[in-house]
Coordinates of C-alpha atoms and ligand atoms in Angstrom, one line a residue:
M1 CA -11.3 -28.3 8.4
K2 CA -11.8 -28.0 4.4
A3 CA -14.9 -26.6 3.8
L4 CA -16.5 -26.3 0.3
V5 CA -18.9 -23.9 -0.5
I6 CA -21.2 -24.8 -3.5
G7 CA -22.6 -21.5 -5.2
S8 CA -21.4 -18.2 -6.8
G9 CA -23.7 -15.5 -4.8
G10 CA -23.6 -13.1 -2.3
R11 CA -25.1 -15.8 -0.1
E12 CA -22.6 -17.8 -1.1
H13 CA -20.1 -14.7 -0.5
A14 CA -21.1 -14.5 2.7
I15 CA -20.8 -18.0 4.0
A16 CA -17.5 -18.2 2.6
W17 CA -16.0 -15.1 4.6
R18 CA -17.4 -16.3 7.3
L19 CA -16.0 -19.5 7.3
A20 CA -12.5 -18.3 6.3
Q21 CA -13.1 -16.1 10.0
E22 CA -14.2 -19.7 11.8
P23 CA -10.4 -20.7 13.2
G24 CA -8.9 -23.8 11.2
V25 CA -11.3 -23.4 8.7
H26 CA -10.2 -23.4 4.9
V27 CA -12.0 -22.7 1.8
V28 CA -12.5 -23.9 -1.0
A29 CA -15.8 -22.8 -3.6
A30 CA -17.5 -23.7 -7.0
P31 CA -17.4 -22.0 -8.3
G32 CA -17.4 -19.5 -6.3
N33 CA -16.9 -15.7 -7.6
P34 CA -14.5 -13.1 -8.7
G35 CA -15.2 -11.5 -4.3
M36 CA -14.4 -14.9 -3.2
V37 CA -10.6 -15.8 -4.3
D38 CA -9.4 -13.7 -2.0
L39 CA -11.0 -16.5 0.2
G40 CA -10.3 -19.2 -0.8
P41 CA -9.7 -21.2 -4.5
C42 CA -12.4 -21.1 -6.6
L43 CA -12.9 -24.3 -8.4
R44 CA -14.4 -25.4 -11.5
P45 CA -16.4 -28.3 -11.3
P46 CA -15.8 -31.1 -14.2
S47 CA -19.8 -31.0 -14.5
N48 CA -22.5 -29.0 -12.7
T49 CA -23.9 -32.2 -10.7
P50 CA -24.2 -33.8 -8.0
E51 CA -21.5 -36.0 -9.4
G52 CA -19.3 -33.1 -10.6
Y53 CA -19.1 -31.3 -6.9
L54 CA -18.4 -35.1 -5.2
Q55 CA -15.7 -35.8 -7.2
L56 CA -14.3 -31.8 -7.2
A57 CA -14.6 -32.2 -2.8
L58 CA -13.5 -36.2 -3.1
E59 CA -9.9 -34.2 -4.8
H60 CA -9.3 -32.0 -2.6
E61 CA -10.4 -34.1 0.3
V62 CA -13.0 -31.8 2.0
D63 CA -14.7 -32.6 5.2
L64 CA -17.5 -30.1 4.8
T65 CA -19.7 -29.2 2.2
I66 CA -22.2 -26.5 2.2
V67 CA -24.8 -25.4 -0.4
G68 CA -26.0 -22.2 -0.6
P69 CA -28.6 -21.9 -4.0
E70 CA -31.9 -24.4 -4.4
A71 CA -31.1 -26.1 -7.7
P72 CA -28.0 -28.8 -6.2
L73 CA -30.3 -29.5 -3.3
V74 CA -33.5 -30.0 -5.9
A75 CA -31.0 -32.0 -8.0
G76 CA -30.0 -34.4 -5.3
V77 CA -26.1 -33.8 -4.6
V78 CA -26.6 -34.4 -0.6
D79 CA -28.2 -37.7 -1.9
T80 CA -24.8 -38.4 -3.7
F81 CA -22.9 -37.3 -0.9
V82 CA -24.1 -39.2 2.0
A83 CA -24.2 -42.6 -0.3
A84 CA -20.3 -41.5 -1.2
G85 CA -20.3 -41.2 2.7
Q86 CA -18.7 -37.4 2.6
K87 CA -20.3 -34.5 4.8
I88 CA -22.2 -32.5 3.5
A89 CA -25.2 -30.0 5.1
G90 CA -28.5 -29.4 3.5
P91 CA -32.0 -31.6 2.5
T92 CA -31.8 -34.8 0.7
R93 CA -33.8 -34.6 -3.2
A94 CA -36.8 -35.3 -1.2
A95 CA -36.5 -32.6 1.5
A96 CA -36.0 -30.6 -0.8
Q97 CA -39.7 -30.6 -2.4
L98 CA -40.5 -28.5 0.6
E99 CA -39.0 -25.8 -1.3
A100 CA -39.0 -27.8 -5.6
S101 CA -42.7 -27.2 -5.1
K102 CA -45.5 -25.7 -3.4
Q103 CA -48.0 -27.4 -3.4
F104 CA -46.3 -30.7 -1.4
A105 CA -45.2 -27.3 0.9
K106 CA -49.0 -26.5 1.9
Q107 CA -49.3 -30.6 2.2
V108 CA -46.9 -30.4 4.7
M109 CA -48.0 -27.2 6.2
I110 CA -51.9 -29.1 6.2
G111 CA -50.8 -32.4 7.5
A112 CA -48.4 -30.9 10.0
H113 CA -51.2 -27.9 11.0
I114 CA -48.9 -25.6 10.4
P115 CA -50.0 -21.7 10.2
T116 CA -50.9 -20.5 6.5
A117 CA -53.3 -18.8 4.2
A118 CA -56.1 -20.9 3.2
Y119 CA -55.2 -22.2 -0.5
Q120 CA -56.4 -24.1 -2.9
A121 CA -54.5 -25.8 -6.2
A122 CA -56.0 -26.0 -9.9
T123 CA -54.4 -27.5 -13.3
S124 CA -55.0 -25.2 -16.0
I125 CA -56.0 -22.3 -16.2
A126 CA -60.3 -23.1 -16.3
E127 CA -59.8 -24.8 -12.7
A128 CA -58.3 -21.4 -11.5
R129 CA -60.7 -19.2 -12.8
H130 CA -63.3 -21.6 -11.0
A131 CA -61.0 -21.6 -8.1
L132 CA -61.2 -18.0 -7.9
R133 CA -64.6 -17.7 -6.9
N134 CA -64.4 -18.8 -3.9
F135 CA -61.4 -15.9 -2.9
S136 CA -62.4 -12.7 -2.4
Y137 CA -59.6 -9.9 -3.6
P138 CA -56.8 -9.0 -3.0
V139 CA -55.8 -12.6 -3.9
V140 CA -52.5 -14.5 -4.3
L141 CA -51.8 -16.5 -7.4
K142 CA -48.9 -18.8 -7.2
A143 CA -46.8 -21.3 -10.0
D144 CA -46.5 -24.6 -8.7
G145 CA -42.4 -24.8 -9.6
L146 CA -38.7 -22.7 -8.4
A147 CA -39.4 -19.2 -9.6
A148 CA -36.0 -17.2 -8.4
G149 CA -39.3 -15.2 -6.1
K150 CA -40.9 -14.5 -9.0
G151 CA -43.8 -16.6 -9.2
V152 CA -45.9 -14.9 -7.4
I153 CA -48.5 -12.2 -8.9
I154 CA -51.0 -10.4 -6.1
A155 CA -54.4 -9.6 -8.4
H156 CA -56.7 -6.7 -6.9
N157 CA -59.4 -7.3 -9.5
E158 CA -60.7 -10.2 -11.4
T159 CA -59.5 -8.7 -14.8
E160 CA -55.6 -8.7 -13.1
A161 CA -56.7 -12.4 -11.8
H162 CA -57.2 -13.7 -15.1
Q163 CA -54.4 -11.0 -16.6
A164 CA -51.8 -12.9 -14.1
L165 CA -52.9 -16.7 -14.5
E166 CA -51.7 -16.2 -17.9
A167 CA -48.5 -15.1 -17.4
L168 CA -48.4 -17.6 -14.5
Q169 CA -49.4 -20.6 -17.0
I170 CA -45.7 -19.8 -18.7
L171 CA -43.8 -20.9 -15.7
G172 CA -45.8 -24.6 -15.9
P173 CA -49.6 -26.2 -15.9
K174 CA -49.7 -25.8 -12.0
I175 CA -50.9 -22.9 -9.8
L176 CA -51.7 -22.2 -6.6
I177 CA -54.8 -19.9 -5.4
E178 CA -54.4 -18.0 -1.6
E179 CA -55.5 -15.8 0.1
F180 CA -54.3 -12.6 1.2
L181 CA -52.2 -12.2 4.3
Q182 CA -51.9 -9.0 5.7
G183 CA -48.7 -8.1 8.2
E184 CA -45.5 -8.0 8.7
E185 CA -43.1 -10.4 6.8
A186 CA -40.1 -11.9 8.0
S187 CA -37.8 -14.4 7.0
F188 CA -37.4 -17.4 10.2
I189 CA -34.4 -19.8 9.3
A190 CA -33.6 -22.7 11.3
L191 CA -30.4 -24.9 11.1
C192 CA -32.2 -28.9 11.6
D193 CA -30.1 -31.7 11.8
G194 CA -32.9 -34.2 11.2
K195 CA -35.1 -34.0 14.6
R196 CA -33.8 -30.8 16.0
A197 CA -33.8 -27.5 15.4
I198 CA -31.8 -24.4 16.4
A199 CA -33.1 -20.8 15.4
L200 CA -30.8 -18.2 13.8
E201 CA -32.2 -14.8 14.4
A202 CA -34.6 -13.0 12.5
S203 CA -34.4 -10.9 9.2
Q204 CA -36.2 -9.2 7.1
D205 CA -36.3 -8.9 3.1
H206 CA -37.2 -6.5 0.7
K207 CA -39.2 -8.1 -2.3
T208 CA -39.3 -5.3 -4.6
I209 CA -37.5 -3.1 -7.4
F210 CA -38.7 0.6 -5.8
N211 CA -38.4 1.9 -2.4
G212 CA -41.9 1.5 -0.4
D213 CA -42.1 -1.8 -1.8
E214 CA -43.3 -1.0 -5.0
G215 CA -42.4 -2.4 -8.1
P216 CA -42.3 -6.2 -9.5
N217 CA -40.8 -8.8 -7.4
T218 CA -37.1 -9.4 -7.3
G219 CA -34.6 -12.4 -6.2
G220 CA -34.4 -9.8 -3.1
M221 CA -33.0 -6.1 -2.8
G222 CA -32.2 -6.2 0.7
A223 CA -32.4 -7.3 3.7
Y224 CA -31.7 -5.7 8.0
C225 CA -31.1 -8.0 11.1
D226 CA -31.9 -6.8 14.5
G227 CA -33.2 -8.6 16.9
R228 CA -35.7 -6.6 17.7
I229 CA -37.6 -8.0 14.5
L230 CA -39.4 -11.1 16.5
T231 CA -40.0 -10.8 20.0
P232 CA -37.8 -14.3 22.5
A233 CA -41.5 -15.5 22.8
Q234 CA -42.4 -15.2 19.1
I235 CA -39.4 -16.7 17.9
R236 CA -40.3 -20.0 20.4
A237 CA -44.1 -20.0 19.0
V238 CA -42.3 -20.3 15.4
L239 CA -40.4 -22.8 16.7
D240 CA -43.5 -24.5 18.3
T241 CA -46.0 -24.2 15.5
V242 CA -43.9 -24.0 12.3
I243 CA -40.4 -25.2 12.7
Q244 CA -41.0 -28.4 15.1
P245 CA -43.5 -29.6 13.3
A246 CA -42.4 -29.7 10.0
L247 CA -39.5 -31.4 11.0
D248 CA -41.7 -33.8 12.7
Y249 CA -44.0 -34.4 9.8
M250 CA -41.1 -34.9 7.6
R251 CA -39.5 -37.7 9.4
H252 CA -43.2 -39.5 9.6
L253 CA -42.9 -39.1 5.5
G254 CA -39.6 -40.9 6.0
T255 CA -37.5 -37.7 4.3
P256 CA -36.5 -36.0 7.3
F257 CA -34.9 -32.6 6.6
S258 CA -31.9 -31.6 7.4
G259 CA -30.3 -28.6 6.6
F260 CA -31.1 -25.0 6.9
L261 CA -35.1 -24.5 6.8
Y262 CA -36.2 -20.8 6.0
A263 CA -39.5 -20.2 6.8
G264 CA -41.3 -17.1 5.0
L265 CA -43.5 -15.6 7.5
M266 CA -46.0 -13.1 7.5
M267 CA -46.7 -12.3 11.6
T268 CA -50.4 -11.4 11.5
R269 CA -53.1 -10.3 14.2
E270 CA -53.4 -14.5 14.4
G271 CA -50.0 -14.7 15.1
A272 CA -47.2 -16.1 12.2
K273 CA -48.2 -18.0 9.5
V274 CA -45.9 -19.7 6.9
L275 CA -46.1 -17.8 3.4
E276 CA -43.1 -20.5 1.7
F277 CA -40.8 -22.9 2.9
N278 CA -37.3 -22.8 1.4
V279 CA -34.3 -25.2 1.9
R280 CA -31.7 -23.5 1.9
L281 CA -30.1 -19.9 3.6
G282 CA -31.6 -16.2 2.7
D283 CA -30.1 -14.3 -0.4
P284 CA -29.4 -11.6 1.0
E285 CA -30.6 -12.2 4.3
T286 CA -27.6 -14.3 4.5
Q287 CA -25.3 -11.3 4.5
S288 CA -26.8 -9.7 7.3
L289 CA -27.3 -12.8 9.7
L290 CA -23.8 -13.6 9.1
H291 CA -22.3 -10.2 9.1
R292 CA -24.0 -10.3 12.8
I293 CA -22.1 -13.9 14.0
R294 CA -19.4 -14.0 15.6
G295 CA -18.5 -18.0 15.6
G296 CA -19.7 -21.4 15.8
F297 CA -20.9 -21.2 11.8
A298 CA -18.6 -24.2 10.7
E299 CA -18.9 -26.3 13.8
S300 CA -22.5 -26.0 14.0
L301 CA -22.7 -27.0 10.0
M302 CA -20.8 -30.3 10.6
A303 CA -23.1 -30.7 13.7
A304 CA -26.2 -31.0 11.1
A305 CA -24.5 -32.8 8.7
S306 CA -23.2 -35.7 11.2
G307 CA -27.6 -35.9 12.3
D308 CA -26.6 -34.1 16.2
L309 CA -27.3 -30.2 16.5
S310 CA -27.6 -30.8 20.6
Q311 CA -24.0 -29.5 22.1
A312 CA -24.5 -26.7 19.0
V313 CA -24.9 -22.7 19.2
F314 CA -23.7 -19.9 17.4
D315 CA -22.5 -17.0 18.9
W316 CA -23.8 -13.6 18.3
N317 CA -22.9 -9.9 17.7
P318 CA -25.7 -7.9 18.9
N319 CA -25.4 -5.2 16.9
P320 CA -28.2 -4.8 14.0
S321 CA -27.0 -5.7 10.3
V322 CA -27.7 -4.3 7.1
C323 CA -27.3 -5.5 3.5
V324 CA -28.2 -3.2 0.4
V325 CA -28.3 -4.9 -2.9
M326 CA -27.0 -3.0 -5.3
A327 CA -28.8 -4.2 -9.0
A328 CA -27.8 -4.2 -12.9
A329 CA -30.0 -2.1 -15.2
G330 CA -32.6 -3.5 -16.2
Y331 CA -33.4 -5.7 -13.3
P332 CA -35.1 -8.0 -12.5
E333 CA -37.1 -7.9 -16.3
K334 CA -33.8 -8.1 -18.2
P335 CA -30.2 -7.1 -16.4
R336 CA -27.6 -5.6 -18.6
T337 CA -24.4 -7.3 -18.1
G338 CA -20.8 -6.0 -19.1
D339 CA -20.7 -2.2 -17.0
A340 CA -17.5 -1.7 -15.0
I341 CA -17.9 -1.8 -11.3
N342 CA -15.8 1.0 -9.0
G343 CA -15.6 1.8 -5.8
I344 CA -15.4 -1.7 -4.2
T345 CA -11.9 -0.5 -1.8
E346 CA -13.4 2.6 -1.4
A347 CA -16.8 1.1 -0.3
E348 CA -15.2 -1.4 2.0
S349 CA -12.4 1.1 3.8
T350 CA -15.4 2.2 5.5
G351 CA -15.6 -0.7 7.3
A352 CA -18.2 -1.9 5.0
V353 CA -17.9 -6.2 3.4
V354 CA -18.9 -5.4 -0.5
F355 CA -20.8 -9.0 -1.2
Q356 CA -20.4 -10.0 -5.2
A357 CA -22.7 -11.4 -6.8
G358 CA -23.6 -11.1 -10.3
T359 CA -20.0 -9.8 -11.1
H360 CA -16.9 -11.4 -13.2
L361 CA -13.4 -10.2 -14.0
D362 CA -13.0 -9.4 -17.3
N363 CA -9.0 -8.6 -17.9
G364 CA -8.6 -7.0 -14.9
T365 CA -11.8 -4.8 -15.2
L366 CA -14.3 -6.2 -12.5
R367 CA -17.8 -6.0 -14.8
T368 CA -21.4 -6.8 -13.7
S369 CA -23.1 -10.1 -15.2
G370 CA -26.2 -10.7 -13.8
G371 CA -29.3 -8.8 -12.2
R372 CA -27.8 -8.2 -8.6
V373 CA -23.9 -7.7 -8.7
L374 CA -23.3 -6.8 -5.1
G375 CA -24.4 -6.7 -1.3
V376 CA -22.8 -4.1 0.3
T377 CA -23.5 -4.9 4.4
A378 CA -22.3 -2.9 7.4
S379 CA -23.3 -3.3 11.5
G380 CA -23.8 -0.7 13.7
A381 CA -25.0 0.2 17.5
D382 CA -28.3 0.4 17.1
L383 CA -30.5 0.0 12.9
S384 CA -29.8 3.6 12.9
S385 CA -26.1 3.4 12.4
A386 CA -26.2 -0.1 10.7
I387 CA -28.4 2.0 8.1
G388 CA -26.2 4.6 7.6
N389 CA -22.7 3.0 8.0
T390 CA -24.5 0.4 4.9
Y391 CA -25.4 3.4 2.6
E392 CA -21.9 5.5 3.5
A393 CA -20.2 2.6 2.1
A394 CA -23.0 2.0 -0.6
R395 CA -22.3 5.3 -2.2
R396 CA -19.1 4.5 -3.3
I397 CA -19.9 2.5 -5.5
H398 CA -20.7 3.3 -8.9
F399 CA -21.5 1.4 -12.2
D400 CA -23.5 2.3 -14.8
G401 CA -27.3 1.9 -14.1
M402 CA -26.7 1.1 -11.0
Q403 CA -30.5 0.4 -8.7
F404 CA -31.0 0.7 -5.5
R405 CA -33.3 1.0 -2.9
T406 CA -33.0 3.6 -0.4
D407 CA -35.3 2.0 2.2
I408 CA -33.6 -0.9 3.4
G409 CA -34.3 -1.4 7.2
A410 CA -36.9 1.9 7.1
K411 CA -39.6 -0.6 7.7
G412 CA -37.8 -1.9 11.1
L413 CA -37.0 2.5 12.3
K414 CA -40.6 3.5 11.8
R415 CA -42.3 0.3 13.5
W416 CA -39.8 0.4 16.7
S417 CA -40.0 4.8 16.3
T418 CA -43.8 3.9 17.0
I419 CA -43.7 1.0 19.0
R420 CA -41.5 3.7 21.3
T421 CA -44.4 6.7 21.1
V422 CA -46.9 4.4 22.2
G423 CA -45.5 3.6 24.8
T424 CA -44.3 6.4 25.9
Ligands
AMP501 P1 -43.3 -16.7 -1.9 O1 -42.5 -16.8 -2.9 O2 -44.4 -16.9 -1.5 O3 -42.5 -15.7 -0.2 O4 -44.0 -14.8 -2.0 C1 -43.4 -14.0 -2.6 C2 -43.6 -13.1 -1.7 O5 -45.5 -12.9 -2.4 C3 -44.4 -12.7 -0.4 O6 -42.6 -12.3 0.2 C4 -44.7 -12.1 0.4 O7 -44.9 -10.5 -0.4 C5 -46.1 -12.5 -0.9 N1 -47.0 -13.2 -0.6 C6 -46.8 -14.4 -0.7 N2 -47.7 -15.2 -0.5 C7 -48.4 -14.1 0.2 C8 -49.9 -14.1 0.6 N3 -50.2 -15.7 1.3 N4 -50.1 -13.2 1.5 C9 -49.9 -11.8 1.2 N5 -48.7 -11.7 0.3 C10 -48.0 -12.8 -0.1
LIG502 N1 -34.8 -13.4 -0.2 C1 -35.4 -14.3 -0.2 C2 -34.9 -16.0 -0.8 O1 -33.9 -16.1 -0.6 O2 -35.2 -16.6 -1.2

């Protein structure tokens, strides 16, 4: 099978890396990144449009296309491929509105009775200020459209809320005001075929730039995947109260959902509540998830694209995994580019995998070219060793101004050590 991976980030590198290990799968990427060239050809589409990707897939006789980021999905790449009879894993443009519009996502959650935070939508600052009176602090303010994880502000008082509204207006006129939910966050991703879903293991992202969940939000500074993040009963509950109702409701709207449905969850005292839907795999969750998948990935993607997941299964390695993102100087505000990157071979000699994201080759020198530069990923017999193995590899990498959190996975360690103490 020839598989085309659309995208150029760490998530896409991880998808290509996993696919390349599956029997009989040949990978091509568009556009890919310098880390992916060893896995298969990285090709430039004639244009970054659905038609451009289709032309490339036809020219290279691709059997299955997998879309990493949300933008091509929202632009309708799945619709274009399906109309041309090409197999592609992902939601249509209409179904991708679950991520493209937070308001649409909320309407689906309300319509499908999916547990979520109370909210109000506003179309002007004046309306938003008025709506704020119905909420207590802290309150959550969100821009409606795509904002690469940066369109959410938590305001602790009225002054902060008014400042946040001004800042969010720059991203667009529609703003959502949301009840603040308390609990532990989890990323829950399921592969869907329009009717049914199979769950991936749960993972946990680390959204802020600094240790201890301090500082501004980023696209994600690291993730870990450990079978204990959600209990089997919690996984069942999320499938029954979130994923299946969302699929049923999307079908009822006439826009069935296939591809990866990502529910950003808050595990509150009343159970799991949805913070957001994404219509793709998470980044950097994917790097840690795919490090643990041993088989069945390509077949399951083909099954989803063919509308029948009834026989699909993922084979999981039980060992927990961790991905630490190494980001450029100035990230997330204004990432600096052009810094030379050293030590990837040394890092990988420990057994870790270094997924590339914001990198480019400049006359044989690998340099930074974006905010999130690398995702160092490793597993271990338990979470503590997975963390140790990942940081052991990360320590061997250097580029000027690099930033990385040193507490990825620490929340899990703390939680489970407390549970053990309480239980003994
Ligand atoms: P989102 O893009 O909607 O997932 O929001 C980004 C981050 O903001 C989430 O991962 C949470 O940490 C935080 N957040 C969003 N909505 C809420 C909420 N209603 N209550 C508490 N935190 C939230
Ligand atoms: N890591 C969060 C996301 O991919 O949206």
